[in-house]
Coordinates of C-alpha atoms in Angstrom, one line a residue:
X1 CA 0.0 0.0 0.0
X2 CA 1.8 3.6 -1.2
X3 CA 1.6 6.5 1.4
X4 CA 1.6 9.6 0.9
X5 CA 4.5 11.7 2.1
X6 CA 5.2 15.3 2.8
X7 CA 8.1 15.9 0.4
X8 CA 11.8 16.9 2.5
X9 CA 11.9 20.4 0.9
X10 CA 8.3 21.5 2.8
X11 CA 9.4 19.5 5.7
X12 CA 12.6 21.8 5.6
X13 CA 10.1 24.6 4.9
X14 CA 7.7 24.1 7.7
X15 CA 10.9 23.5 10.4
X16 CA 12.3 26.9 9.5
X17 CA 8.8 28.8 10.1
X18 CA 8.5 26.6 13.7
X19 CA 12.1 28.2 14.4
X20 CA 10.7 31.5 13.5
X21 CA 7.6 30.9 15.5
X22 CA 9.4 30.1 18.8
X23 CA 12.3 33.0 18.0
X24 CA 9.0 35.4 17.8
X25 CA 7.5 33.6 20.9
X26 CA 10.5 33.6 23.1
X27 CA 11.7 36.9 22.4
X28 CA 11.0 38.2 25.6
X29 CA 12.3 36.6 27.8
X30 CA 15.6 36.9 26.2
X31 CA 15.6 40.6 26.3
X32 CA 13.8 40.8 29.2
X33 CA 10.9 42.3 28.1
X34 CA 7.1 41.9 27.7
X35 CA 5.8 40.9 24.2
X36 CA 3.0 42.0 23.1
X37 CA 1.2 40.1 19.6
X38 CA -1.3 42.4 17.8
X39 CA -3.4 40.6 15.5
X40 CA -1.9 42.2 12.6
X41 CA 1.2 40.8 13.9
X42 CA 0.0 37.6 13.6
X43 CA -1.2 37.6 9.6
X44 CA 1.9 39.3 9.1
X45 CA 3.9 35.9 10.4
X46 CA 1.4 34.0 9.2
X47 CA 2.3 35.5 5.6
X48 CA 5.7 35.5 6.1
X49 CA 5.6 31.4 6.9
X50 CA 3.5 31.1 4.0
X51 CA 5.5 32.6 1.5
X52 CA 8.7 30.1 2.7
X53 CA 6.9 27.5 2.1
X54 CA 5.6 28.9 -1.3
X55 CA 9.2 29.6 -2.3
X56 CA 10.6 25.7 -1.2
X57 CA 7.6 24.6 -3.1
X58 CA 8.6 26.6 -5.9
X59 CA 11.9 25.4 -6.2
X60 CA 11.1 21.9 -7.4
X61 CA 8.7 22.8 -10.1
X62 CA 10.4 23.6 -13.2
X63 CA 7.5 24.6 -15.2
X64 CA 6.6 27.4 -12.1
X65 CA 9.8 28.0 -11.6
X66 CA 10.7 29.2 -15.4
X67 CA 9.1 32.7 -15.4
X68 CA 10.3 33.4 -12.1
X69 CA 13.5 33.0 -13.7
X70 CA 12.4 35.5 -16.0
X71 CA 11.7 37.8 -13.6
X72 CA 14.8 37.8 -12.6
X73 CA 17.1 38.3 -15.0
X74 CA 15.4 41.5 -15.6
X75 CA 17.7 44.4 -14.2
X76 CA 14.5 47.0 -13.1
X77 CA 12.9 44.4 -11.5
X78 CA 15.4 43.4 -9.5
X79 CA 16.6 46.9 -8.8
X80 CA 12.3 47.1 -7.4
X81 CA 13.0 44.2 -5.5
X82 CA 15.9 45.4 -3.7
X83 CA 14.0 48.6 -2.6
X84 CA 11.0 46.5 -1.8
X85 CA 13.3 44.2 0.0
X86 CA 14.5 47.3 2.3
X87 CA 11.2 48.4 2.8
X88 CA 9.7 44.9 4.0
X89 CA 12.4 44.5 6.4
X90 CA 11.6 48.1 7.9
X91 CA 7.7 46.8 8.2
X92 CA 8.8 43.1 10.0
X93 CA 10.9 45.2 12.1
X94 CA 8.0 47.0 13.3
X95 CA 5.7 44.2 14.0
X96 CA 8.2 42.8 16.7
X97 CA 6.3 44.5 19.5
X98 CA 6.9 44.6 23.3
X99 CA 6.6 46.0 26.7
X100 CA 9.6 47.4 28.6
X101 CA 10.1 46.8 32.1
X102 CA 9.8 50.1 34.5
X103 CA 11.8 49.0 37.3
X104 CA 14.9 46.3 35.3
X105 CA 16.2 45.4 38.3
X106 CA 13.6 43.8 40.2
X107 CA 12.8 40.1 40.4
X108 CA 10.2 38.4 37.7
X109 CA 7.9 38.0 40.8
X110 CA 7.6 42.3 41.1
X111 CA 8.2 43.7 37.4
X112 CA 6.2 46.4 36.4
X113 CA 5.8 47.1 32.7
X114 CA 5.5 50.3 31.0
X115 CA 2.2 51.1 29.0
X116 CA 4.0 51.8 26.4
X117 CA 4.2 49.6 23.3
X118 CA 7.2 50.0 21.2
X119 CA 8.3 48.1 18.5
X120 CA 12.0 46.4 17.3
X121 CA 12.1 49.3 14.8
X122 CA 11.3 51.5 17.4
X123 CA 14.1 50.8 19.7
X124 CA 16.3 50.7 16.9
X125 CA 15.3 54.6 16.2
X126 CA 15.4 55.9 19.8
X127 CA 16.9 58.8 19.0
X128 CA 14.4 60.0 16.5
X129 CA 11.5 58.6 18.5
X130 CA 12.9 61.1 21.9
X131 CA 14.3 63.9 20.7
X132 CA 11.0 65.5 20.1
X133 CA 10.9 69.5 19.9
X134 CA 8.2 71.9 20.8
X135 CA 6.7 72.4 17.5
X136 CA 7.7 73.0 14.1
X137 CA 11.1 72.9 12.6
X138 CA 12.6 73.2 9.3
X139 CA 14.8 70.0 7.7
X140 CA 17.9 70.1 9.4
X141 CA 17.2 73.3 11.2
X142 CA 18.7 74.7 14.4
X143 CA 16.3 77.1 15.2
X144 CA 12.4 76.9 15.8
X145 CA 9.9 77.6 12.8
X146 CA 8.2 79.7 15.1
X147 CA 9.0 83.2 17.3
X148 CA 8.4 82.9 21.1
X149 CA 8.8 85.6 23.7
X150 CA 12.5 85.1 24.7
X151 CA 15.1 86.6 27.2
X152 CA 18.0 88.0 25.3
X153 CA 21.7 88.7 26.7
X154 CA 20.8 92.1 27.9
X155 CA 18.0 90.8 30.2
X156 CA 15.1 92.2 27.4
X157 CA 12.1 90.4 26.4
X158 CA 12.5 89.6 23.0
X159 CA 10.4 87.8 20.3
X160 CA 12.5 85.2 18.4
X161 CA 13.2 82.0 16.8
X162 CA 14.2 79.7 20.0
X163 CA 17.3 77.3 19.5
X164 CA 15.7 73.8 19.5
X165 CA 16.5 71.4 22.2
X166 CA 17.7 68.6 19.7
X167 CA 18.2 69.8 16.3
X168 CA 22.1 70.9 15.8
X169 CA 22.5 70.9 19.4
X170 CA 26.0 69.6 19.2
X171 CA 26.6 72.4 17.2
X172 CA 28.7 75.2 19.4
X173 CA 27.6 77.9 16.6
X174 CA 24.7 77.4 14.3
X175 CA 26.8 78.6 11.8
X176 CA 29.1 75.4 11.8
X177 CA 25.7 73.4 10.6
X178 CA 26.8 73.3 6.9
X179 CA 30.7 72.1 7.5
X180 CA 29.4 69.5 10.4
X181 CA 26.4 68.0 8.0
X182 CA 29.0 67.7 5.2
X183 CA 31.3 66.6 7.7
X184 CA 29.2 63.9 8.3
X185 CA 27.8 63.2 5.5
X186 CA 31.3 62.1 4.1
X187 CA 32.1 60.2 7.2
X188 CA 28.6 58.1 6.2
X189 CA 29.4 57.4 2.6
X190 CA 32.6 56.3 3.8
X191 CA 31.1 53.8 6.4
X192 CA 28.6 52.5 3.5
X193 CA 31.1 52.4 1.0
X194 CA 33.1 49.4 3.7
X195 CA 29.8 48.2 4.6
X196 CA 29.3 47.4 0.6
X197 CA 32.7 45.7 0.3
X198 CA 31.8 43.7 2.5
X199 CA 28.6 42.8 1.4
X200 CA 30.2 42.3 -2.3
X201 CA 33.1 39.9 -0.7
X202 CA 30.5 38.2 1.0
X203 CA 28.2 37.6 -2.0
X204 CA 31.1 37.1 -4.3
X205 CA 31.9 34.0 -1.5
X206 CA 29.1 32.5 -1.4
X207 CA 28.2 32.3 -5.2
X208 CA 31.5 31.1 -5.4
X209 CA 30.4 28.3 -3.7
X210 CA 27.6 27.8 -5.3
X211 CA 28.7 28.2 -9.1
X212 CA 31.8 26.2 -7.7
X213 CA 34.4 28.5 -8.7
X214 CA 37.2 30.8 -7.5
X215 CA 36.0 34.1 -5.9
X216 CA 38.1 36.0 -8.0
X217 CA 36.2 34.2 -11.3
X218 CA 33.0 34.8 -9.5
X219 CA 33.7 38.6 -8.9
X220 CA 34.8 39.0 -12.7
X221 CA 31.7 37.6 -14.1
X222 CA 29.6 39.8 -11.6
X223 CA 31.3 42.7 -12.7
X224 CA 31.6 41.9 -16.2
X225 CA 27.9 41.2 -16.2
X226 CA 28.4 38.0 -17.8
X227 CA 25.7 36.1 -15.2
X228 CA 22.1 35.1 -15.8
X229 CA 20.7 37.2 -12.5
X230 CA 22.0 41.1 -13.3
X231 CA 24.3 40.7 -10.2
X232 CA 26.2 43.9 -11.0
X233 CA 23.1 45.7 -11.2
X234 CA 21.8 44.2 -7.8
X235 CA 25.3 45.5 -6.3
X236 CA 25.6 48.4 -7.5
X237 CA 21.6 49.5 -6.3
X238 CA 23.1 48.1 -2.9
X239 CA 26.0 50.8 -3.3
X240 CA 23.0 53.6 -3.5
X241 CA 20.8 52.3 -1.0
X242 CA 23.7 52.2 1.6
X243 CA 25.2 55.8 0.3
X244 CA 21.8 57.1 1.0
X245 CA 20.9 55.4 3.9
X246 CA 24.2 55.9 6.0
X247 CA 24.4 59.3 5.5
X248 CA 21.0 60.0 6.6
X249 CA 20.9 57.8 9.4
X250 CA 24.2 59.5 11.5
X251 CA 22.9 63.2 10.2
X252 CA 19.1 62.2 11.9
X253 CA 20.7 61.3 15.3
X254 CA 21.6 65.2 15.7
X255 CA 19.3 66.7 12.9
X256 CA 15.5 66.4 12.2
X257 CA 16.6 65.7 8.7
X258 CA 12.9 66.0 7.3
X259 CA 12.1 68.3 10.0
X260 CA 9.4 68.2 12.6
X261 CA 5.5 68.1 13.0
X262 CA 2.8 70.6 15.1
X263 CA 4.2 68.7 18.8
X264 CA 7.3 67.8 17.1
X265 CA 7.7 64.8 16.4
X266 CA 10.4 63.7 13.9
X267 CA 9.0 63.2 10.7
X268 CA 11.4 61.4 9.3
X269 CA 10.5 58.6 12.1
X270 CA 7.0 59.3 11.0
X271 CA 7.8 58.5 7.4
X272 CA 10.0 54.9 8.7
X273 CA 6.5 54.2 11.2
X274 CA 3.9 54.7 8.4
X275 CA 5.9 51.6 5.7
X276 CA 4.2 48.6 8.0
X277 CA 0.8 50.3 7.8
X278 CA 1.0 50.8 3.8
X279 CA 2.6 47.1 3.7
X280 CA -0.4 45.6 6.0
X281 CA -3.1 47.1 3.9
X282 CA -1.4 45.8 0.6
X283 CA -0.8 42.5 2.1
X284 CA -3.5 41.4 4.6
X285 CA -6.0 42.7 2.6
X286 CA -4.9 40.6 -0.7
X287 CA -4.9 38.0 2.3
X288 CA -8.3 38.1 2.8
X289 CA -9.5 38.8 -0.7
X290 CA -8.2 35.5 -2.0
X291 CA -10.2 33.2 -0.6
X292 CA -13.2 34.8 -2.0
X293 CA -12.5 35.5 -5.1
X294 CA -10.1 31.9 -6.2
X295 CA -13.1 29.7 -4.7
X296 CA -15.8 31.7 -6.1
X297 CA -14.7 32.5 -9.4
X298 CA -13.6 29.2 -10.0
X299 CA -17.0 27.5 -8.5
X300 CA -18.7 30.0 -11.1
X301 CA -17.3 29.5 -14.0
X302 CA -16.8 25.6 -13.2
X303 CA -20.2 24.5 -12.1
X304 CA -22.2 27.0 -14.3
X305 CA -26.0 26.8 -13.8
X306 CA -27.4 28.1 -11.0
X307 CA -24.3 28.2 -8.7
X308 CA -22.9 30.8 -11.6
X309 CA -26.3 32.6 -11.3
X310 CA -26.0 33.3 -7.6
X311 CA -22.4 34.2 -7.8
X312 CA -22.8 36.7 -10.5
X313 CA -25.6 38.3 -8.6
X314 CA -23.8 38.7 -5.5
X315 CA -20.9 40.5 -7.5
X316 CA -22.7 42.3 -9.3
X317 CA -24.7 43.4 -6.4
X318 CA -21.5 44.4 -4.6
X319 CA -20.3 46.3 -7.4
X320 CA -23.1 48.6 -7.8
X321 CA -22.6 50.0 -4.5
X322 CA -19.7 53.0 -4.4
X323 CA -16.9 51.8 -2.6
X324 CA -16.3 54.7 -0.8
X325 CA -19.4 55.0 0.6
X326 CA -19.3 50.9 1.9
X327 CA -16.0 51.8 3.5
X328 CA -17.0 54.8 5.2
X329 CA -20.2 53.2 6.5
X330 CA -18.7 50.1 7.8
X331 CA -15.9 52.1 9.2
X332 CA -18.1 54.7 10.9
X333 CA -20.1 51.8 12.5
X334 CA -16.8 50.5 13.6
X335 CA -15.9 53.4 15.4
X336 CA -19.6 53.8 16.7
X337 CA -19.0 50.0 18.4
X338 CA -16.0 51.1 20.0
X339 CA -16.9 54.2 21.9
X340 CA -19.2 52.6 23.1
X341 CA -17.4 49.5 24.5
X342 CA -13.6 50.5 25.2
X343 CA -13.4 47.3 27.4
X344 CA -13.1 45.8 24.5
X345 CA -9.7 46.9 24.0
X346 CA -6.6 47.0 26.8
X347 CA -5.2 49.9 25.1
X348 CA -5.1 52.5 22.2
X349 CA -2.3 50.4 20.5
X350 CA -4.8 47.1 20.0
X351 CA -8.0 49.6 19.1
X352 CA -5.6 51.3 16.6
X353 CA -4.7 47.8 15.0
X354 CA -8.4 46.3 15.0
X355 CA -9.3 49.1 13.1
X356 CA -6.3 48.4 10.6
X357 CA -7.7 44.9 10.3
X358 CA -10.9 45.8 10.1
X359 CA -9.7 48.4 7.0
X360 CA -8.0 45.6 6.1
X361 CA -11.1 43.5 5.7
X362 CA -13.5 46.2 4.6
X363 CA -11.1 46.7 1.2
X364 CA -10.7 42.7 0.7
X365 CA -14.7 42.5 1.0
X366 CA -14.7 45.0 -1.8
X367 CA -12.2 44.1 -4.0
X368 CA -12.6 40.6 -5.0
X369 CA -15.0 40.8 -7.9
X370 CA -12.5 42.0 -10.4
X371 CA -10.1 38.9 -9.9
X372 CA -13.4 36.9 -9.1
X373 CA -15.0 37.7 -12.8
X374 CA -11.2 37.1 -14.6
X375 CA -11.3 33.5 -13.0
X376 CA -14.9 32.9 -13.6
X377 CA -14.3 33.4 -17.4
X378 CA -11.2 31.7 -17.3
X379 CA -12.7 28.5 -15.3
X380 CA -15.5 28.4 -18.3
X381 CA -12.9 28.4 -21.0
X382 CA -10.7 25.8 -19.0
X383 CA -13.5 23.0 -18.0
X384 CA -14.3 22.5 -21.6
X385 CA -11.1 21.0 -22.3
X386 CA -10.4 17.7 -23.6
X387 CA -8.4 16.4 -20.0
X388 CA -10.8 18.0 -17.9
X389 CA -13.8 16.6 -20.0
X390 CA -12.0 13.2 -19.4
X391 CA -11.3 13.3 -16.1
X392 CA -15.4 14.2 -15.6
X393 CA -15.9 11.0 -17.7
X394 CA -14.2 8.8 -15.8
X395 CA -16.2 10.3 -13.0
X396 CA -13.0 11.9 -11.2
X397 CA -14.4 14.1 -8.6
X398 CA -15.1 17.8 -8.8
X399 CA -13.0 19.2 -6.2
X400 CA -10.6 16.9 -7.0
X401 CA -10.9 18.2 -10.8
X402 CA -10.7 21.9 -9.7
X403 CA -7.8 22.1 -7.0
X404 CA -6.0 19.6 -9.4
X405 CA -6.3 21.0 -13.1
X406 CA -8.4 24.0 -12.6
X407 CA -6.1 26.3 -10.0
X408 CA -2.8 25.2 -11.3
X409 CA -3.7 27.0 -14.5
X410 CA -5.6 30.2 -13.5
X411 CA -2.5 30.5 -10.7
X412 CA -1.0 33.0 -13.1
X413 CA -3.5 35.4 -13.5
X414 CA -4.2 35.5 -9.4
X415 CA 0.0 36.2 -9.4
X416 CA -0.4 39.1 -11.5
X417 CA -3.6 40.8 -10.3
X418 CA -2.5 40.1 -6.3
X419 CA 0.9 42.1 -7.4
X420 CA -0.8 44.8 -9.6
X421 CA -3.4 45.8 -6.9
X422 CA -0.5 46.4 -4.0
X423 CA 0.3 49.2 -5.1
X424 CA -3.3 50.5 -5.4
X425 CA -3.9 49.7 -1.8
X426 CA -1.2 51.4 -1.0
X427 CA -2.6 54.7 -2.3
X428 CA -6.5 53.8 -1.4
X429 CA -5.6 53.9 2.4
X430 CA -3.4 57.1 2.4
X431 CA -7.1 58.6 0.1
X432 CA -9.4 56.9 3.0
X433 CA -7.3 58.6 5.9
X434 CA -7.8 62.0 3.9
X435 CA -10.8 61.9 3.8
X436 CA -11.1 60.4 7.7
X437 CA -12.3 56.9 7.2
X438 CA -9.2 55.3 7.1
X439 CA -6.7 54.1 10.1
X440 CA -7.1 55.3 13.6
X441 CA -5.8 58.9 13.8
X442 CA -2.8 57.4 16.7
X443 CA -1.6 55.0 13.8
X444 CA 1.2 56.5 12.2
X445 CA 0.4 56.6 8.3
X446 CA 1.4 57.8 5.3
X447 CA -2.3 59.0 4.6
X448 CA -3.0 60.4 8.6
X449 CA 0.7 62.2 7.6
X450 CA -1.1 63.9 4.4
X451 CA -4.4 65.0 6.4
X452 CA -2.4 66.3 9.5
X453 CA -0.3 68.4 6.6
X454 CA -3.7 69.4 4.9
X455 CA -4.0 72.5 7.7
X456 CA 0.1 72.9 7.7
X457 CA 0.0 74.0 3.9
X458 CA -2.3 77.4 4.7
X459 CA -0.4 78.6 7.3
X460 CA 2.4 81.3 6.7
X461 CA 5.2 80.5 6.8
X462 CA 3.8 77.0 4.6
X463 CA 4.5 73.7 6.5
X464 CA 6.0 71.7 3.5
X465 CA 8.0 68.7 4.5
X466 CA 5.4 66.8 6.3
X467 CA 3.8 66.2 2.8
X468 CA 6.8 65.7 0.9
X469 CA 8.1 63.5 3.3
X470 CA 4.4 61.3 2.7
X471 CA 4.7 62.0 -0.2
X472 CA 8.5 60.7 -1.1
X473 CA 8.5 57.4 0.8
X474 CA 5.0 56.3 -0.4
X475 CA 6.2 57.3 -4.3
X476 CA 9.0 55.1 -4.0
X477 CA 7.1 52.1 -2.5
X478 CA 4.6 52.2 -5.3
X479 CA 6.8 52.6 -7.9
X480 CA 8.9 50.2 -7.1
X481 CA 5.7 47.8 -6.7
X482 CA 5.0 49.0 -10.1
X483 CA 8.0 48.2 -11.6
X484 CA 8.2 44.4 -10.1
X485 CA 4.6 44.1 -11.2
X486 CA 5.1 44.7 -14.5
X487 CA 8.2 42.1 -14.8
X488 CA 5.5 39.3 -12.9
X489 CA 3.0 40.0 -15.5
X490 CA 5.4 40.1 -18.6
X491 CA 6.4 36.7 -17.7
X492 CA 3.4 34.7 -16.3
X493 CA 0.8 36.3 -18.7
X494 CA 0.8 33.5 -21.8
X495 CA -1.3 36.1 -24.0
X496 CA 1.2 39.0 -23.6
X497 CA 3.7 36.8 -24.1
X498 CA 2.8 35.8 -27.7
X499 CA 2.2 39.5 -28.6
X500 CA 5.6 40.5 -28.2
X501 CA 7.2 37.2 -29.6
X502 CA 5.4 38.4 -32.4
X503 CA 6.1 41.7 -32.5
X504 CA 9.7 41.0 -32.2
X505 CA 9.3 38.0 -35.2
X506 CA 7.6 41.4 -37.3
X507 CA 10.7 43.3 -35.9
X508 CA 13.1 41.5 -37.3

């Protein structure tokens, strides 16, 4: 009698995302600190696990396998991938959340813990989370934004533009600001540029290892460009990132680089806080539009008859209500149910992620019936095929039929449309915030950042960098999502595929 078995590579898989799970659960008590697990936190590991065992499985299927390939060799999309490699990192980073204790020193038995929930990215930018001003300040500023009634040397009363308590305070004349930020600015490039070497002499090591050559063979073809993944490409947008990122990161510990807010807060830390919201609401809610539309668009176009009657109705129902208005309704009730019962919640922290869920949740609930009318149509064209019309003749099952012959071959499409609509929800929750029905006004957002600058831009002097700061670090994440989508659906979509073989057969 043959058994089934659970092949070694998801084994593999599955062990790596248990030493994940108990690295995530016993965090703690390692660092001596309370850890706290959001719900968003959870989805977001839950993700994470699945996509390892998505990528294991991937790797022993050639015929999967081969446009990923594609995909890669491409040199934009993998300079998008490297930028949305930095900006996922930044997001898991922030979902690492905890509790510190208030007095460290006292037994287990008689810890207190702060109320405050900080996160690893959080502890990682302590300077920029505590060196907060009293209001406005200009990017890399010395001086207050705005006059106050100050004492001068003579003992007079004097109104002014107040030194800030954080901003250049190292600075024994304000006038030494432009020599000390270019001061440092070189001293950062030259820490990125040794950080890079060794980055390259680590890479070039271990695909020496792999290709089974000499690592001064495997550097020459990297630089040469002579490999089938644009290495030198992926290198050299390393070289950027980290001549960028350095630089930045020593000039914020004694400049607000991107200036400060109304209270003042940094923004640049607002700008790092607001990447896991934009990444939850791309991610989750593709999470929890799947189900939905893969099982009822294939059920649709499969079954036909009255199953397909009921289906259509319901998404044609759905789509003949304005989204906004849905969203701002079921959001509105939301808040409505939680005024009234704050027992439900221990803190602002968990109501501020419930509501991101339930955002979450309100945009998958409303955005499945595109992808769910593409796999309809694409289920009715695939069941009339001579394998699957053979398998129903030897009276083969129907889920066996669909999860067997019918997903394996509408995979593609749910690939390109989950990629192509990230970057849409991206921008749809920084538009919903706007407008006030979008995450909690004490989650840090790149859309909350936009409506709190809404006021800042018709006062004199304008308020600027608040928005520009949104605005830059939100550009970068779709475009790069744009970019990477684009490669995805060049190389899984059959169709578009034949156009261009046959544009470049015409060509030539």
């Amino acid at each position: 009698m043959n058994s089934k078995r659970i092949p070694g590579h998801i084994v593999r898989a599955i062990a790596l995302d248990a030493v994940l799970l108990a690295l995530w659960l016993i965090y703690p008590s390692l660092f001596g600190v309370k850890g706290v697990y959001f719900l968003t936190d959870i989805l977001i590991f839950f993700l994470l696990a699945s996509v390892i065992i998505f990528i294991s499985y991937l790797r022993h299927k050639e015929h999967m396998l081969a446009p990923w390939r594609e995909v890669f060799r491409r040199k934009l999309a993998m300079i998008a991938l490297i930028v949305l490699s930095v900006y996922i990192c930044l997001g898991l980073l922030d979902s690492i959340h905890f509790r510190k204790p208030l007095n460290e020193g006292a037994t287990s038995q008689t810890v207190n813990y702060s109320a405050e929930v900080l996160s690893a990215l959080d502890e990682l930018l302590t300077p920029l989370r505590t060196h907060v001003e009293e209001t406005y300040s200009a990017p890399f500023a010395t001086h207050s934004y705005s006059k106050k009634m100050l004492v001068d040397d003579a003992g007079k009363l004097v109104r002014d533009y107040p030194r800030l308590r954080y901003g250049g305070a190292q600075l024994k004349s304000p006038e030494d600001r432009g020599k000390n930020i270019l001061a440092t600015s070189l001293q950062g490039m030259l820490f990125a540029a040794l950080a890079w070497l060794l980055v390259i002499a680590f890479l070039a090591w271990l695909l020496s290892r792999l290709w089974r050559r000499s690592v001064a063979d495997t550097w020459r073809a990297i630089w040469a460009g002579n490999t089938e993944v644009p290495w030198r490409v992926i290198v050299m947008t390393v070289l950027v990132i980290l001549v960028i990122a350095v630089p930045l990161g020593m000039l914020s510990v004694h400049y607000h680089i991107l200036g400060t807010d109304k209270v003042g807060n940094d923004v640049f830390y607002q700008s790092l806080k607001s990447i896991r919201t934009g990444l939850v609401i791309g991610t989750l809610t593709t999470l929890i539009m799947l189900p939905f539309a893969v099982m009822l668009g294939v059920m649709a176009g499969y079954y036909r008859g009255w199953v397909d009657d009921v289906i259509q109705y319901i998404y044609t129902t759905l789509n003949s209500i304005p989204g906004v208005l849905l969203i701002s309704a079921v959001i509105l009730s939301i808040d409505v149910a939680f005024d009234n019962h704050p027992e439900w919640f221990p803190s602002a922290y968990a109501r501020g992620d419930f509501r991101l869920l339930a955002l979450c949740a309100v945009l998958g609930l409303t955005n499945w019936t595109s992808l769910c009318r593409l796999l309809r149509g694409e289920a009715l064209k695939l069941r009339e095929l001579d394998y699957i019309q053979a398998a129903t003749a030897f009276g083969v099952h129907n889920m066996k039929i669909i999860t067997r012959h019918i997903l394996p071959n509408v995979m593609h499409i749910v690939l390109i449309i989950v990629v192509l609509d990230f970057s849409g929800l991206v921008l749809a929750e920084s538009v919903l915030s706007y407008i006030g029905v979008g995450v909690d006004p004490s989650t840090i957002s790149w859309g909350n950042m936009i409506n709190n600058a809404r006021m800042e831009l018709a006062r004199e002097p304008i308020v600027w960098w608040s928005l520009c700061a949104a605005f830059i670090m939100m550009s970068i994440l779709v475009l790069a999502a744009n970019l990477f989508a684009d490669a995805v659906r060049d190389a899984f979509d059959p169709r578009l595929k034949q156009v261009l073989q046959k544009a470049g057969a015409e060509h030539d």
